[in-house]
Short mmCIF file of C-alpha atoms and ligand atoms in Angstrom, two decimals:
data_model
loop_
_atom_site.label_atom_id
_atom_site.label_comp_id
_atom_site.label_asym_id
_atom_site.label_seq_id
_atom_site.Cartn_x
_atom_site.Cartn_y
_atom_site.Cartn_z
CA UNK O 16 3.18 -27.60 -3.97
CA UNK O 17 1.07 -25.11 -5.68
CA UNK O 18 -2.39 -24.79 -5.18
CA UNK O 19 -4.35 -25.69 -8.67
CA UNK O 20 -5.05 -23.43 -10.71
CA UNK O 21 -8.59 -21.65 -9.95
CA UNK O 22 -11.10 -22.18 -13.04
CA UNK O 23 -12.64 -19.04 -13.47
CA UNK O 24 -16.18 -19.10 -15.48
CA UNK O 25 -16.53 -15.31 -17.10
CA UNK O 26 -16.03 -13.90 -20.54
CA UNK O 27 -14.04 -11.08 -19.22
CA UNK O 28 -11.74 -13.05 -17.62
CA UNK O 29 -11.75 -15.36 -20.78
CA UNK O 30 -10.52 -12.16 -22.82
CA UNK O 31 -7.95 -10.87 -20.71
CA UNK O 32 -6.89 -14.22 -20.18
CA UNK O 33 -6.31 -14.40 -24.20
CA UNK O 34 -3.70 -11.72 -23.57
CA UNK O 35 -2.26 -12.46 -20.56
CA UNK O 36 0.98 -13.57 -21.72
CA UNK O 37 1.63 -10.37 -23.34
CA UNK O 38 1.57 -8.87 -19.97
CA UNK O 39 3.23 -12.06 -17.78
CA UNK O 40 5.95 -11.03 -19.63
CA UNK O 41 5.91 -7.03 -19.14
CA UNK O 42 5.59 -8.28 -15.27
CA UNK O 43 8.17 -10.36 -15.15
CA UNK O 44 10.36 -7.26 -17.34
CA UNK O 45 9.26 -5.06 -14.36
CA UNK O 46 10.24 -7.33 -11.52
CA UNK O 47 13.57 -8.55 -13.17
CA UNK O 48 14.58 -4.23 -13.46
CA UNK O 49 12.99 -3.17 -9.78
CA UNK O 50 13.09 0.42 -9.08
CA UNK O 51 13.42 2.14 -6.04
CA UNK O 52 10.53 4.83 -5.07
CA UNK O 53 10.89 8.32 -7.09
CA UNK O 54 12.97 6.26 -9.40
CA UNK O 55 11.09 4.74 -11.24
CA UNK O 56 12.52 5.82 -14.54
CA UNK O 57 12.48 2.56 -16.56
CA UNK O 58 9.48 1.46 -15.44
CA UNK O 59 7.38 4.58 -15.98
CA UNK O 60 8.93 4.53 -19.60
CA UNK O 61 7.47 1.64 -20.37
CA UNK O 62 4.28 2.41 -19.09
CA UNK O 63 4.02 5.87 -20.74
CA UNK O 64 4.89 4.10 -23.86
CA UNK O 65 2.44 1.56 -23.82
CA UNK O 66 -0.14 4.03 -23.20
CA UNK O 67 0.78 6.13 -25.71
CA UNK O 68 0.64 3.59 -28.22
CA UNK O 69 -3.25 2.65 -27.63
CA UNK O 70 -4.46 5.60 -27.61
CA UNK O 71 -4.40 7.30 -23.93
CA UNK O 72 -3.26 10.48 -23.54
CA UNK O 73 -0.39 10.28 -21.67
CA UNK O 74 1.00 13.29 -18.43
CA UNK O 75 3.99 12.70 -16.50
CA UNK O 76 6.26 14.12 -13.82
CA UNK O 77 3.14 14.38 -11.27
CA UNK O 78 4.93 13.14 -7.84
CA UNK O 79 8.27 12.94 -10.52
CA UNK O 80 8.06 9.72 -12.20
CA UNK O 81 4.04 9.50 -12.34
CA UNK O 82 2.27 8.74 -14.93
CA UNK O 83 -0.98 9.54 -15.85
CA UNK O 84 -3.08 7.72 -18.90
CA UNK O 85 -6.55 9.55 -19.72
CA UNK O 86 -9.22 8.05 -22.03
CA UNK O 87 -12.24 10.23 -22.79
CA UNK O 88 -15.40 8.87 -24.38
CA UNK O 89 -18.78 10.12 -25.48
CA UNK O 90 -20.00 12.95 -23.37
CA UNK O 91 -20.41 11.01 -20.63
CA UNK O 92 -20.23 13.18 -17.25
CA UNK O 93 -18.84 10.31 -14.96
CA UNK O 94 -14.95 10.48 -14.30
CA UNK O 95 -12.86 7.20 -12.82
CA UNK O 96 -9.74 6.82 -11.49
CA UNK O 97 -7.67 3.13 -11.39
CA UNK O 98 -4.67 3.47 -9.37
CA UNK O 99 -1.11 1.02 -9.53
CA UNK O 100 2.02 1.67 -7.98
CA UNK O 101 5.33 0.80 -9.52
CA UNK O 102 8.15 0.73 -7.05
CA UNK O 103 10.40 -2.05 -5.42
CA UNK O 104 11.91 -2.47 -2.17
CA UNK O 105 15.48 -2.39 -0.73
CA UNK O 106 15.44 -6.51 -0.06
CA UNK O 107 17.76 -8.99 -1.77
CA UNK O 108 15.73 -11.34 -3.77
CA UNK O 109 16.09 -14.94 -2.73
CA UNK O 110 13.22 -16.85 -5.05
CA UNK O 111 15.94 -17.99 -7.42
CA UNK O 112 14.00 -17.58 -10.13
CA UNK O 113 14.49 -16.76 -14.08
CA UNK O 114 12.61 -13.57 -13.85
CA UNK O 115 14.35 -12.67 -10.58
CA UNK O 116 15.85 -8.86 -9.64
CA UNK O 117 19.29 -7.92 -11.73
CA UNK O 118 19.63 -5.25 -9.05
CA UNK O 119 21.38 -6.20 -5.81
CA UNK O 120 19.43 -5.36 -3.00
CA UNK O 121 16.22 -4.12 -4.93
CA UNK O 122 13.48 -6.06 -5.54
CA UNK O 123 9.64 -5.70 -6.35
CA UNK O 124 8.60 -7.80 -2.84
CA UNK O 125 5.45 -6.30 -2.84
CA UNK O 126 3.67 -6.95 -6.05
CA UNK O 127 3.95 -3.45 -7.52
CA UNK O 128 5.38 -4.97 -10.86
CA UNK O 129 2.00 -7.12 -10.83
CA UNK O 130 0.15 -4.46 -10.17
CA UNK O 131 1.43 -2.34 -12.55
CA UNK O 132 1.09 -4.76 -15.52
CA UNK O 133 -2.64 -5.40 -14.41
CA UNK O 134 -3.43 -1.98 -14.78
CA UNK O 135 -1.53 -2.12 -18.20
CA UNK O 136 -3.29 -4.77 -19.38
CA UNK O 137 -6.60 -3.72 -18.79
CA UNK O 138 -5.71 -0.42 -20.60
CA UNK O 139 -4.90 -2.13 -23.69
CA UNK O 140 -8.59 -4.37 -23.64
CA UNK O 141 -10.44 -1.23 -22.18
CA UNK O 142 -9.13 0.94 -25.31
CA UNK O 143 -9.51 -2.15 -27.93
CA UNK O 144 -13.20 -3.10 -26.34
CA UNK O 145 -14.88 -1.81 -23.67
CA UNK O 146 -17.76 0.17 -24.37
CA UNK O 147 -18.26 3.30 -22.31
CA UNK O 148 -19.17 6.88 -21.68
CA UNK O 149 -17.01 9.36 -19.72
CA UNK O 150 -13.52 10.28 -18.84
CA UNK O 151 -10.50 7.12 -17.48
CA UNK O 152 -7.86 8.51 -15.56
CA UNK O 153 -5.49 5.73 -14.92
CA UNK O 154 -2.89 6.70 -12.07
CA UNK O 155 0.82 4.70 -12.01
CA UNK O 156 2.03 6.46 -8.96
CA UNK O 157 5.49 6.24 -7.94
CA UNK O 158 6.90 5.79 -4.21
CA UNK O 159 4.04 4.11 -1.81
CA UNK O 160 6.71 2.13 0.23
CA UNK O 161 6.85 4.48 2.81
CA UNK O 162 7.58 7.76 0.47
CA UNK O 163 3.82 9.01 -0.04
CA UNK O 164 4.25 9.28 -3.96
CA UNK O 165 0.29 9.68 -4.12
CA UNK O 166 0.48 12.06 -1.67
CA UNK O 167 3.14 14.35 -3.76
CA UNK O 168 0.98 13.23 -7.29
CA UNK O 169 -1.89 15.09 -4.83
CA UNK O 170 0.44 18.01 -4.47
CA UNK O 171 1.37 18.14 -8.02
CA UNK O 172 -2.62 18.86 -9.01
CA UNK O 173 -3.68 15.08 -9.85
CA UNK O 174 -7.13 15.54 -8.73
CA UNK O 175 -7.50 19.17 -10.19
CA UNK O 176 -5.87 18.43 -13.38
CA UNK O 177 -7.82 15.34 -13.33
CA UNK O 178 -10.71 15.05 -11.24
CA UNK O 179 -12.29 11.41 -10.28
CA UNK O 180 -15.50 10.87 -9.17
CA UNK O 181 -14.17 7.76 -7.38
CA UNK O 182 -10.80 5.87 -7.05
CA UNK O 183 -10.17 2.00 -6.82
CA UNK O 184 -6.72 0.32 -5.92
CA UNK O 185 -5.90 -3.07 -6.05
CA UNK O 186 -3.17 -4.73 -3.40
CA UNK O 187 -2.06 -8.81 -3.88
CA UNK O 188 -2.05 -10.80 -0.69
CA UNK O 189 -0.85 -14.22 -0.02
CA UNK O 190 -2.72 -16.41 2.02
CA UNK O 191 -5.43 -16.01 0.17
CA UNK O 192 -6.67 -18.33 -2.61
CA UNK O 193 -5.57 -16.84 -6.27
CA UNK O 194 -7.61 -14.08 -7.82
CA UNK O 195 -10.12 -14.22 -5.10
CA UNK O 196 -11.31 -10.60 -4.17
CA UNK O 197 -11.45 -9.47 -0.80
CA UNK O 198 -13.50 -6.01 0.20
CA UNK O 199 -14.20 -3.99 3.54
CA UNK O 200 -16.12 -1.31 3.83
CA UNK O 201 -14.75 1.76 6.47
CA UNK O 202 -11.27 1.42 8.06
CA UNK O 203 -9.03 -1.56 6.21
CA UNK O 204 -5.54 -0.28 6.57
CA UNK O 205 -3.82 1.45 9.64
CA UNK O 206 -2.39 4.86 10.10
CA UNK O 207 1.61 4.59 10.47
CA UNK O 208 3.40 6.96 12.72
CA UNK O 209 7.34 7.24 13.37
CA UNK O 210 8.01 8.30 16.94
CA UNK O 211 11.81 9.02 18.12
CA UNK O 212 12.11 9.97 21.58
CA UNK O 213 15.70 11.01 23.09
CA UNK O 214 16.69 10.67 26.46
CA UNK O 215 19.03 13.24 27.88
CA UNK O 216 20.39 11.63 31.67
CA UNK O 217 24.13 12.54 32.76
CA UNK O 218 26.46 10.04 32.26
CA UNK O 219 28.58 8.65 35.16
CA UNK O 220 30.98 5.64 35.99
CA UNK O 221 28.83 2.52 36.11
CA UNK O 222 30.16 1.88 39.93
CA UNK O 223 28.18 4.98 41.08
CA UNK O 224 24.84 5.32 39.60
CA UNK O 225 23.95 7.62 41.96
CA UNK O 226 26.17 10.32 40.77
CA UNK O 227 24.74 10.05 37.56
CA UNK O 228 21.23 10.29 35.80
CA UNK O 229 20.51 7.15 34.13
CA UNK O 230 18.88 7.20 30.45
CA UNK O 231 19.05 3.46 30.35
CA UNK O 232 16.85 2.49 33.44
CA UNK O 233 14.51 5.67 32.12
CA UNK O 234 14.31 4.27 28.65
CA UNK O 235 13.22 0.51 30.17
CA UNK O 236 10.22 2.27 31.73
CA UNK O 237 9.35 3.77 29.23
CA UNK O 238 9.21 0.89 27.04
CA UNK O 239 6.86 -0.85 29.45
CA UNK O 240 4.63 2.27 30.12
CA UNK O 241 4.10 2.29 26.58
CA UNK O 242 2.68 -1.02 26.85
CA UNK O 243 0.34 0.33 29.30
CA UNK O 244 -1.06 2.63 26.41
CA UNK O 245 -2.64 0.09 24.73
CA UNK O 246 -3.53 -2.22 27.52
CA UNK O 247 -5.30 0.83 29.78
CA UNK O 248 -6.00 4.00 27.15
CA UNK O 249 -7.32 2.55 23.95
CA UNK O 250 -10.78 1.12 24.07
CA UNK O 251 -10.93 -2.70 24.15
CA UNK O 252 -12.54 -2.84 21.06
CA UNK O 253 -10.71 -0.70 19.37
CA UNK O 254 -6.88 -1.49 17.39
CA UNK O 255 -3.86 0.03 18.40
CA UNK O 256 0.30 -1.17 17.80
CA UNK O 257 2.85 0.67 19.77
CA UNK O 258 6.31 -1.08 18.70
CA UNK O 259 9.46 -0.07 19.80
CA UNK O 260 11.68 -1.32 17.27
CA UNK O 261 14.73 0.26 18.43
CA UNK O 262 16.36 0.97 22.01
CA UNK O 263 20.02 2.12 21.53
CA UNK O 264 21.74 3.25 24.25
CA UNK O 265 25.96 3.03 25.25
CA UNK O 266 28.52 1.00 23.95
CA UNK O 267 30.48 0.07 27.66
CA UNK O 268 29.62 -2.24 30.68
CA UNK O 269 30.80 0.26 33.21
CA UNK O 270 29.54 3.30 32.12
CA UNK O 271 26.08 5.05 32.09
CA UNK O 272 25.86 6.69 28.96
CA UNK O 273 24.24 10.16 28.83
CA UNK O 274 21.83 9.80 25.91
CA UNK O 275 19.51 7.02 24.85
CA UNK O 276 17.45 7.00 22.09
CA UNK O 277 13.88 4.67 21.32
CA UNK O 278 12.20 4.33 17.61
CA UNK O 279 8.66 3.54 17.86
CA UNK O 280 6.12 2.44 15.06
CA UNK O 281 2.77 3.41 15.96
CA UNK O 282 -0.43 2.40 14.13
CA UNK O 283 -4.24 2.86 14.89
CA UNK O 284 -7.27 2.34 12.89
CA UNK O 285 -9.31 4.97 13.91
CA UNK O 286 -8.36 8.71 13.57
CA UNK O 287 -9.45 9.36 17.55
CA UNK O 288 -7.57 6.74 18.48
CA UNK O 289 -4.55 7.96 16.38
CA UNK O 290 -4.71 11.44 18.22
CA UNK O 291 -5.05 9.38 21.76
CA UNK O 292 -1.96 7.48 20.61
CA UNK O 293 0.21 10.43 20.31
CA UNK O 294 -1.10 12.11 23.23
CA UNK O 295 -0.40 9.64 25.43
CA UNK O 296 2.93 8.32 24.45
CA UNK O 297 4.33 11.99 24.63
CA UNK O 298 3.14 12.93 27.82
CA UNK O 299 4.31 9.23 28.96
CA UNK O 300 7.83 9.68 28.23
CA UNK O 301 8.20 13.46 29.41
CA UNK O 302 6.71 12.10 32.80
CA UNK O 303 8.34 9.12 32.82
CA UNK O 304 11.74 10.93 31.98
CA UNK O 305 11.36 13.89 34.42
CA UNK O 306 10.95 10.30 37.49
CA UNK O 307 14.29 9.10 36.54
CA UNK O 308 15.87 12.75 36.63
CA UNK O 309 16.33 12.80 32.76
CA UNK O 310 14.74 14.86 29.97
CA UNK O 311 13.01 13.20 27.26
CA UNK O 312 12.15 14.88 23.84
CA UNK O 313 9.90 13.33 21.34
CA UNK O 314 9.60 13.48 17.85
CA UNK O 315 6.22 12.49 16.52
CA UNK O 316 6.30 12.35 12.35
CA UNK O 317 2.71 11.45 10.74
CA UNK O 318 3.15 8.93 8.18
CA UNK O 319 0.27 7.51 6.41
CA UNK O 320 -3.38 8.35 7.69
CA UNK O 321 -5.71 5.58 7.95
CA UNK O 322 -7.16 3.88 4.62
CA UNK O 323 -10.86 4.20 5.15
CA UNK O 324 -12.74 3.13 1.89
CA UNK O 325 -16.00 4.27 1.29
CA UNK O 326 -19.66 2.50 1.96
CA UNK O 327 -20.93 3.12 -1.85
CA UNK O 328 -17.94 2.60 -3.66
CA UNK O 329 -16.87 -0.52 -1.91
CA UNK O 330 -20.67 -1.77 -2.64
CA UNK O 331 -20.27 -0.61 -6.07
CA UNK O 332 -16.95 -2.38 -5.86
CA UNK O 333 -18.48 -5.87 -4.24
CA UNK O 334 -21.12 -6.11 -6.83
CA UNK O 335 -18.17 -5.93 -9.53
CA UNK O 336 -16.48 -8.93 -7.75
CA UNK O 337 -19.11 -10.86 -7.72
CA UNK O 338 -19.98 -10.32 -11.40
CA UNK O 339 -16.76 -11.25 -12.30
CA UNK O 340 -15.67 -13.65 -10.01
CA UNK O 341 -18.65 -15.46 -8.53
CA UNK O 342 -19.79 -14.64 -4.77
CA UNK O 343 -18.08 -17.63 -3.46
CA UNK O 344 -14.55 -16.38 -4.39
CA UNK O 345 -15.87 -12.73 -2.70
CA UNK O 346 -15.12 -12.03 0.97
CA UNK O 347 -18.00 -9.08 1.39
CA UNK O 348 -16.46 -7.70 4.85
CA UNK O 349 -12.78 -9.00 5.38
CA UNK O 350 -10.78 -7.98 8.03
CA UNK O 351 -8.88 -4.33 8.64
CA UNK O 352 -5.14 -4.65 8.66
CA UNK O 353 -2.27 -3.02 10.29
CA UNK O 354 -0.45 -2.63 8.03
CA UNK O 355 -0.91 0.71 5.71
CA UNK O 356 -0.80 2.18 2.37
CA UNK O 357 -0.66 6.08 1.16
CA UNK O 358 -3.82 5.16 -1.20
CA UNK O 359 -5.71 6.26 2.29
CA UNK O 360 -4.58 9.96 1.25
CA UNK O 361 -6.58 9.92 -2.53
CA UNK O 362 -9.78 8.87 0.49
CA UNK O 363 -9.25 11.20 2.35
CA UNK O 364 -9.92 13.06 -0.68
CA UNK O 365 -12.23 11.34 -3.46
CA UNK O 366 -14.04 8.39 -2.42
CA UNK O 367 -13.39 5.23 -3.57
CA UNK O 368 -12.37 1.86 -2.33
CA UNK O 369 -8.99 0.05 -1.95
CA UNK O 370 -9.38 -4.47 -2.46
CA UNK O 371 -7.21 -6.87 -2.17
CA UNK O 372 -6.71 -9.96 -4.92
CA UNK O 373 -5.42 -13.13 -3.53
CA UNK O 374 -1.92 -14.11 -4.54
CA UNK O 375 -2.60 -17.85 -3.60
CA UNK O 376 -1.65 -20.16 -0.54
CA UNK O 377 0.68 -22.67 -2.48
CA UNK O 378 3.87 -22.52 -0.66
CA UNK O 379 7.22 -21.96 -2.14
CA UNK O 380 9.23 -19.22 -3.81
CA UNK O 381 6.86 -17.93 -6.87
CA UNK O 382 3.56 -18.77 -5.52
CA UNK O 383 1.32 -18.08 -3.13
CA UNK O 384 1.33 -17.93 0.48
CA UNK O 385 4.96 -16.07 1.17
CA UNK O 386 4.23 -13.05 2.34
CA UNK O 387 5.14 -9.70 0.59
CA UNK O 388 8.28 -8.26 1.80
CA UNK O 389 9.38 -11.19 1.96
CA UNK O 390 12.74 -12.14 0.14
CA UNK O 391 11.03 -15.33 -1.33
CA UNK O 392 7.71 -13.54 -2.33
CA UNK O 393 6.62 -13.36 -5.85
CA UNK O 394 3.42 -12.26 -7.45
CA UNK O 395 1.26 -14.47 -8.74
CA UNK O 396 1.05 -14.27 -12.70
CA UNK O 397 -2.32 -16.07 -12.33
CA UNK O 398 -3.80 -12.88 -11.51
CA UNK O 399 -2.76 -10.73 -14.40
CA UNK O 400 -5.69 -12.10 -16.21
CA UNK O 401 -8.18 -11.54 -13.40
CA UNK O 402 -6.98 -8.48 -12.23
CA UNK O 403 -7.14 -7.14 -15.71
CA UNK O 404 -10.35 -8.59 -16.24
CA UNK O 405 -11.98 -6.86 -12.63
CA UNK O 406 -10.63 -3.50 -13.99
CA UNK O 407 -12.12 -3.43 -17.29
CA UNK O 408 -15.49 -4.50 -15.72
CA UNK O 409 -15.21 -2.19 -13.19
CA UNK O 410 -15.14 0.29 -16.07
CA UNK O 411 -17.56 -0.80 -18.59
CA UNK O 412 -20.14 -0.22 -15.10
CA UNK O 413 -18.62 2.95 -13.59
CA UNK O 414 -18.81 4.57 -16.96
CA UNK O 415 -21.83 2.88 -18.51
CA UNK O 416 -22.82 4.75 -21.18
ZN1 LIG L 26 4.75 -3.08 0.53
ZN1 LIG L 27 2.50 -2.87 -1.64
#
């Protein structure tokens, strides 16, 4: 069962909700041609095109297949950036439905299609109708699955070829009700490291261990010290993940093998407690190793820093939710997650704030509640009108004139 469908009471949304089909349709064009991050050819195409054609002047190739629609008005000082992302994920789409992937084993399981054509349809009503007084800098970045494309799009001069006074994102998630807007205010998405440690033992015959130097046994306690991390180093109140989502080690009951290797996720929501995190599980498996007799290197790669949004943006941000929405469908402080999001580097940069919009808690492929990555997860065409609708307000405010 779906849930009902949420009455929303607002002009704005009443607008955008005249056009919504328009766009249902270029989302549903997006998810049924997923691409792949960096490859977003197709889609950034038809997003280019569509800009083009009301009126934005259009740049591409920042971070290779970004695109870039600017809208300057009046002499207004104030400059915005609205951020989507447009790629898919390597998942084989099981929802079964008409819209569903043509690509084997790519599909938009995240919502970037939605996202995209929520940013596309604001564009259209924001160049048709909304008043305002300064420069629009809407961002369709390629690659956030784990890629950094707004981290390259940084690299390629985004924010000196088009500086923002603030950024806003917008991220779907099931579970909650449809087009209800969720905010938080300082950290709200994790930092994601990728960890490999090797263990270097001597191999032996598995009948006489103590001829050889055994990465196995070595690895096992070092998977439970790492536990320890979190339990003992990390403040109580404080969030911290250490998973290690790979142990691979030998291929033979009777023999010790001489390597082993462990692949850890790591995620914090505090920068200090990012740089405890990597202390402490490098000097734990160096020690550990070196009181088994084997050596242990570790490879430590930073992947996304954590997403901290900003106190006056995500009040400025709030106040636009509840404009638009009504306070009751506005959670005002929701809860940090772990997972994360390369948004966090434009913070780290230009304040701004990153939401979430409910995709719904109907169950069933299409609608609500399945969660993204997910091979039964859709995105919730509900929310093309009010996700279009929260943009455009967002602007007519930012850039009152
Ligand atoms: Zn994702
Ligand atoms: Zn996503």
């Amino acid at each position: 069962m779906n849930a009902p469908r949420e009455a929303f009471a607002n002009n704005v949304i009443e607008a955008l909700q005249a056009q919504a089909d328009e766009f249902i349709a270029v989302r549903r064009d997006i998810h049924k041609h997923p691409e792949m991050g960096y490859k977003e050819y197709r889609t950034s195409d038809l997003v280019a095109e569509q800009l083009q054609k009301w009126g934005y002047q259009v740049t591409r190739g920042l971070g290779g297949t970004g695109v870039v629609g600017q809208l300057r008005r009046g002499d207004g000082p104030r400059t915005l950036g609205l951020r989507a992302d447009m790629d898919a994920l390597p998942i084989e789409e099981a929802t079964g439905l008409p819209h569903a992937s043509c690509h084997a084993g790519i599909m938009h399981a995240c919502g970037h299609d939605g996202h995209t054509a929520m940013l596309l349809a604001a564009a259209k009503h924001i160049a048709a109708h909304v008043q305002f007084s300064g420069t629009l800098n809407l961002i369709f970045q390629p690659a956030e699955e784990g890629l950094g494309g707004a981290k390259k799009m940084m690299e390629d001069g985004l924010f000196t070829q088009f500086p923002c006074d603030a950024v806003f994102a917008m991220h779907n998630m099931p579970g909650h009700p449809q087009g209800h807007l969720v905010l938080r205010d300082g950290p709200m998405m994790a930092s994601s490291d990728y960890v490999t440690i090797t263990l270097d033992g001597k191999g032996g015959h598995g009948a006489m261990p103590h001829q050889a130097a055994d990465p196995v046994v070595a690895g096992s306690a070092i998977v439970l010290g790492l536990q320890s991390i979190v339990a003992r180093n990390v403040d109580p109140q404080e969030t911290a993940v250490i998973t290690v989502g790979a142990f691979n080690a030998g291929v033979a009951n009777n023999v010790i093998p001489q390597t082993a290797t462990l692949s850890l996720s790591v995620r914090a929501l505090n920068p200090q407690v990012r740089e405890l995190l990597e202390k402490r599980i490098t000097e734990l498996a160096h020690a550990q190793a070196q009181s088994y007799g084997v050596r242990a290197q570790v490879e430590y790669k930073r992947g996304y820093p954590v997403l901290v949004n900003h106190m006056s943006e995500t009040d400025f941000a709030r106040h636009v939710a509840e404009e638009l929405v009504g306070a009751q469908r506005v959670t005002r402080q929701g809860k940090a997650l772990t997972g994360s999001e390369d948004f966090a580097f434009f913070l780290e940069k230009v304040p701004g704030c990153y939401l979430l919009i409910g995709n719904g808690t109907g169950e069933g492929a299409g609608h609500g509640a399945c969660m993204v990555h997910n091979p039964g997860y859709d995105f919730n065409d509900e929310n093309v009108a009010v996700g279009s609708a929260y943009w455009s307000l967002l602007v007519e405010r930012f850039l009152k004139d």
